[in-house]
C-alpha positions as a printed Julia matrix, in Angstrom:
276×3 Matrix{Float64}:
 45.17  104.0    73.88
 42.74  103.15   76.68
 39.94  100.81   75.65
 36.67   99.97   77.39
 35.65   96.34   77.48
 32.93   94.05   78.82
 33.0    90.36   79.59
 31.22   87.72   81.63
 33.28   86.33   84.5
 31.94   83.65   86.82
 28.48   84.59   85.56
 28.85   88.33   86.25
 29.1    90.92   83.45
 32.03   93.23   84.22
 33.29   96.43   82.66
 36.96   97.31   82.6
 39.41   99.75   81.06
 42.69   98.56   79.62
 45.82  100.09   78.17
 48.58   98.11   76.51
 50.75  100.5    74.54
 53.35   97.8    73.87
 51.25   96.18   71.17
 53.22   93.45   69.45
 56.01   93.73   72.01
 56.86   92.76   75.56
 54.31   94.33   77.91
 55.79   93.07   81.18
 53.77   91.85   84.15
 50.2    93.25   84.0
 48.99   95.64   86.69
 45.36   95.57   87.83
 43.82   98.61   89.57
 40.94   98.27   92.07
 39.01  101.41   93.04
 37.41  102.79   96.23
 33.65  102.68   96.78
 31.42  104.02   95.32
 33.79  105.1    92.55
 34.7   103.15   89.42
 37.58  102.66   87.02
 37.08  106.1    85.43
 38.93  107.61   88.39
 42.11  105.91   87.2
 42.22  107.43   83.71
 44.78  110.11   84.75
 46.91  107.5    86.53
 46.8   105.03   83.63
 48.22  107.73   81.37
 51.32  108.03   83.61
 52.66  104.51   83.06
 55.39  103.73   80.52
 54.6   101.91   77.29
 55.99   98.68   78.75
 53.23   98.49   81.4
 50.0    96.65   80.64
 47.38   98.3    82.91
 43.85   97.07   83.63
 41.3    99.02   85.7
 38.2    97.1    86.74
 34.76   98.33   87.76
 34.24   95.99   90.7
 30.89   94.15   90.8
 28.02   96.55   91.48
 29.98   99.72   90.62
 30.44  101.71   87.45
 29.13   99.65   84.55
 29.66   96.24   86.16
 26.75   94.07   87.29
 26.41   93.33   91.01
 26.94   89.87   92.4
 23.84   87.69   92.21
 23.62   87.17   95.98
 23.77   89.87   98.69
 27.33   90.58   99.79
 28.31   89.58  103.32
 32.1    89.82  103.2
 35.15   90.53  101.06
 35.36   86.78  100.39
 32.16   86.96   98.32
 33.98   88.95   95.64
 36.99   86.66   95.29
 35.62   84.01   92.87
 34.55   86.56   90.26
 37.77   88.55   90.76
 39.86   85.43   90.2
 37.93   84.58   87.06
 38.53   88.12   85.78
 42.21   88.26   86.74
 43.07   84.89   85.23
 41.4    85.65   81.89
 42.35   89.3    81.46
 45.66   89.69   83.36
 46.92   86.11   83.26
 48.2    83.76   85.93
 50.61   86.27   87.56
 50.09   90.02   87.93
 50.65   93.08   90.08
 47.63   94.25   92.07
 46.94   97.82   93.26
 44.0    98.83   95.41
 42.85  102.01   97.12
 40.47  102.04  100.12
 37.8    99.4    99.31
 40.04   98.29   96.46
 42.92   97.81   98.9
 40.83   95.52  101.11
 39.72   93.5    98.08
 43.36   93.25   97.02
 44.47   92.11  100.5
 41.71   89.52  100.62
 42.71   88.24   97.2
 46.45   88.15   97.99
 45.81   86.24  101.22
 43.61   83.7    99.4
 45.7    83.37   96.22
 49.26   84.46   97.07
 50.74   82.59   94.13
 48.89   84.88   91.69
 50.23   88.19   93.01
 53.71   89.31   91.99
 53.48   92.61   93.88
 50.69   94.06   96.02
 50.33   97.86   96.18
 48.09   99.32   98.9
 46.84  102.92   99.01
 44.45  104.45  101.56
 44.81  101.2   103.47
 44.29  101.51  107.22
 43.28   99.87  110.48
 40.13  100.7   112.44
 39.56   99.85  116.07
 36.32   98.02  116.79
 34.56  101.05  118.3
 35.43  103.21  115.26
 34.28  100.5   112.89
 31.0    99.95  114.72
 30.23  103.69  114.66
 30.95  103.91  110.94
 28.83  100.89  110.1
 25.97  102.38  112.12
 26.11  105.97  110.78
 28.06  106.22  107.53
 25.7   104.67  105.0
 22.5   106.56  104.25
 19.55  105.13  102.37
 19.43  106.5    98.82
 16.46  104.53   97.54
 14.3   106.95   95.5
 11.33  108.52   97.26
  8.48  110.49   95.67
  9.43  113.91   97.03
 13.1   113.58   96.01
 14.33  114.08   99.58
 16.83  111.24   99.12
 18.75  113.54   96.74
 18.94  116.34   99.31
 20.3   113.87  101.89
 22.81  112.57   99.37
 23.93  116.11   98.48
 24.56  116.9   102.15
 26.49  113.67  102.7
 28.64  114.14   99.6
 29.43  117.76  100.44
 30.49  116.83  103.96
 32.42  113.77  102.79
 34.63  116.07  100.71
 35.67  117.87  103.9
 35.38  115.45  106.83
 36.06  111.82  107.66
 33.79  110.31  108.67
 31.43  112.7   106.91
 28.98  112.98  109.8
 31.66  114.27  112.23
 31.69  117.92  111.16
 34.34  119.26  113.53
 37.95  120.34  113.17
 39.28  117.08  114.58
 37.82  115.22  111.6
 38.39  117.85  108.92
 40.87  116.97  106.16
 40.09  119.9   103.84
 39.73  123.56  104.73
 38.05  124.83  101.55
 34.4   124.41  100.67
 33.86  121.94   97.8
 32.38  123.36   94.64
 28.94  122.41   93.41
 30.59  120.57   90.51
 32.66  118.46   92.92
 29.6   117.54   94.96
 27.63  116.69   91.81
 30.46  114.45   90.57
 30.41  112.56   93.88
 26.62  112.22   93.73
 26.83  110.79   90.22
 29.05  107.97   91.48
 26.53  107.04   94.18
 23.63  107.17   91.74
 25.49  105.0    89.22
 26.1   102.38   91.92
 22.49  102.72   93.1
 20.85  101.8    96.4
 23.28   98.87   96.82
 26.27  101.24   96.82
 27.22  100.25  100.37
 27.81   96.53   99.76
 31.56   96.53   99.02
 32.0    99.64  101.2
 30.67   97.85  104.3
 32.58   94.67  103.53
 35.8    96.7   103.3
 35.26   98.44  106.65
 34.58   95.07  108.27
 37.81   93.67  106.79
 40.06   96.65  107.55
 41.86   95.04  110.47
 45.56   94.69  111.18
 45.46   90.88  111.25
 44.75   90.76  107.52
 47.89   92.8   106.79
 49.88   90.6   109.17
 48.79   87.52  107.17
 50.32   88.82  103.94
 53.2    86.83  102.46
 53.56   88.53   99.06
 55.85   91.5    98.28
 53.79   94.52   99.31
 54.16   98.29   99.06
 52.02  100.26  101.52
 51.72  103.96  100.68
 51.54  106.44  103.53
 50.11  109.21  101.37
 49.97  112.41  103.38
 47.04  113.66  101.32
 44.83  110.77  102.4
 41.66  111.42  104.37
 42.56  108.18  106.19
 46.01  109.34  107.31
 45.17  108.98  111.01
 43.93  105.43  110.45
 46.94  104.6   108.25
 49.19  105.69  111.1
 47.16  103.51  113.48
 48.04  100.57  111.26
 51.72  101.48  111.24
 51.82  101.31  115.05
 51.51   97.52  114.76
 54.24   95.03  113.84
 53.88   94.2   110.17
 55.5    91.32  108.27
 58.83   91.92  106.48
 57.18   91.56  103.07
 55.52   94.97  103.6
 57.51   98.04  102.6
 56.11  101.43  103.66
 56.6   104.38  101.31
 55.93  107.91  102.59
 54.34  110.08   99.89
 53.91  113.87   99.79
 50.34  115.26   99.74
 50.12  116.38   96.1
 48.27  114.1    93.67
 51.22  114.33   91.27
 53.5   112.94   94.0
 51.02  110.14   94.64
 50.92  109.15   90.97
 54.7   109.27   90.75
 55.05  106.98   93.77
 52.54  104.46   92.41
 54.22  104.31   88.99
 57.67  103.93   90.57
 56.54  101.17   92.95
 54.67   99.3    90.21
 57.82   99.26   88.11
 59.91   97.77   90.89
């Protein structure tokens, strides 16, 4: 059974989902899941259902996303999230846990593992890449549109266009074949679902997103000293940037796992790695 819970951690009210099917028994080392921006823990409901009864799984809405409150002060870097994350991890997962992150969640997980390596039994990284400075600068300048409400509702039309293109291209504003990762047109329902995630996060949706892009540099991977699984998922919209990362020398604690494009293959790989 997956439960929804709230708690105050380092002064921030957070929402999280949790499944512990081994009630009254040995649940093993907990696994915490961190999501991409601007999504939230709801995206992990299908994945959480794949784990065996022995696995205690926790999926957090990171501050400012889903039903979690934002940090009190404006975010400047990944480091700003670490105190509240540590408070949450220590109280909900315990002193030692496995940590999975995708995209923004991966950068938060790397930042945490580099700051508190003794807490992390196993780090699992998905949609985790490296961007060259010119790529990063272009993304930071163009990727994040203003979605503050305006009287004529034009912010919603801009958001619809961005979400539709983001389901086909990365980055979304480069609408050419070189940046296309999907050949089919997204349905209206898919676009609406993406819009809902942005609206739930609100005008501050870009805070963790920007911090993650700024942090997504090879040197942070090279600093890792905890056992790490890095997924090279062939269905990722960041596959080119993942392969850029893999061109660099990485520390021996990082194991790369190649994963087929299907979502079922991705889930299978995550569950297998988390159990190892």
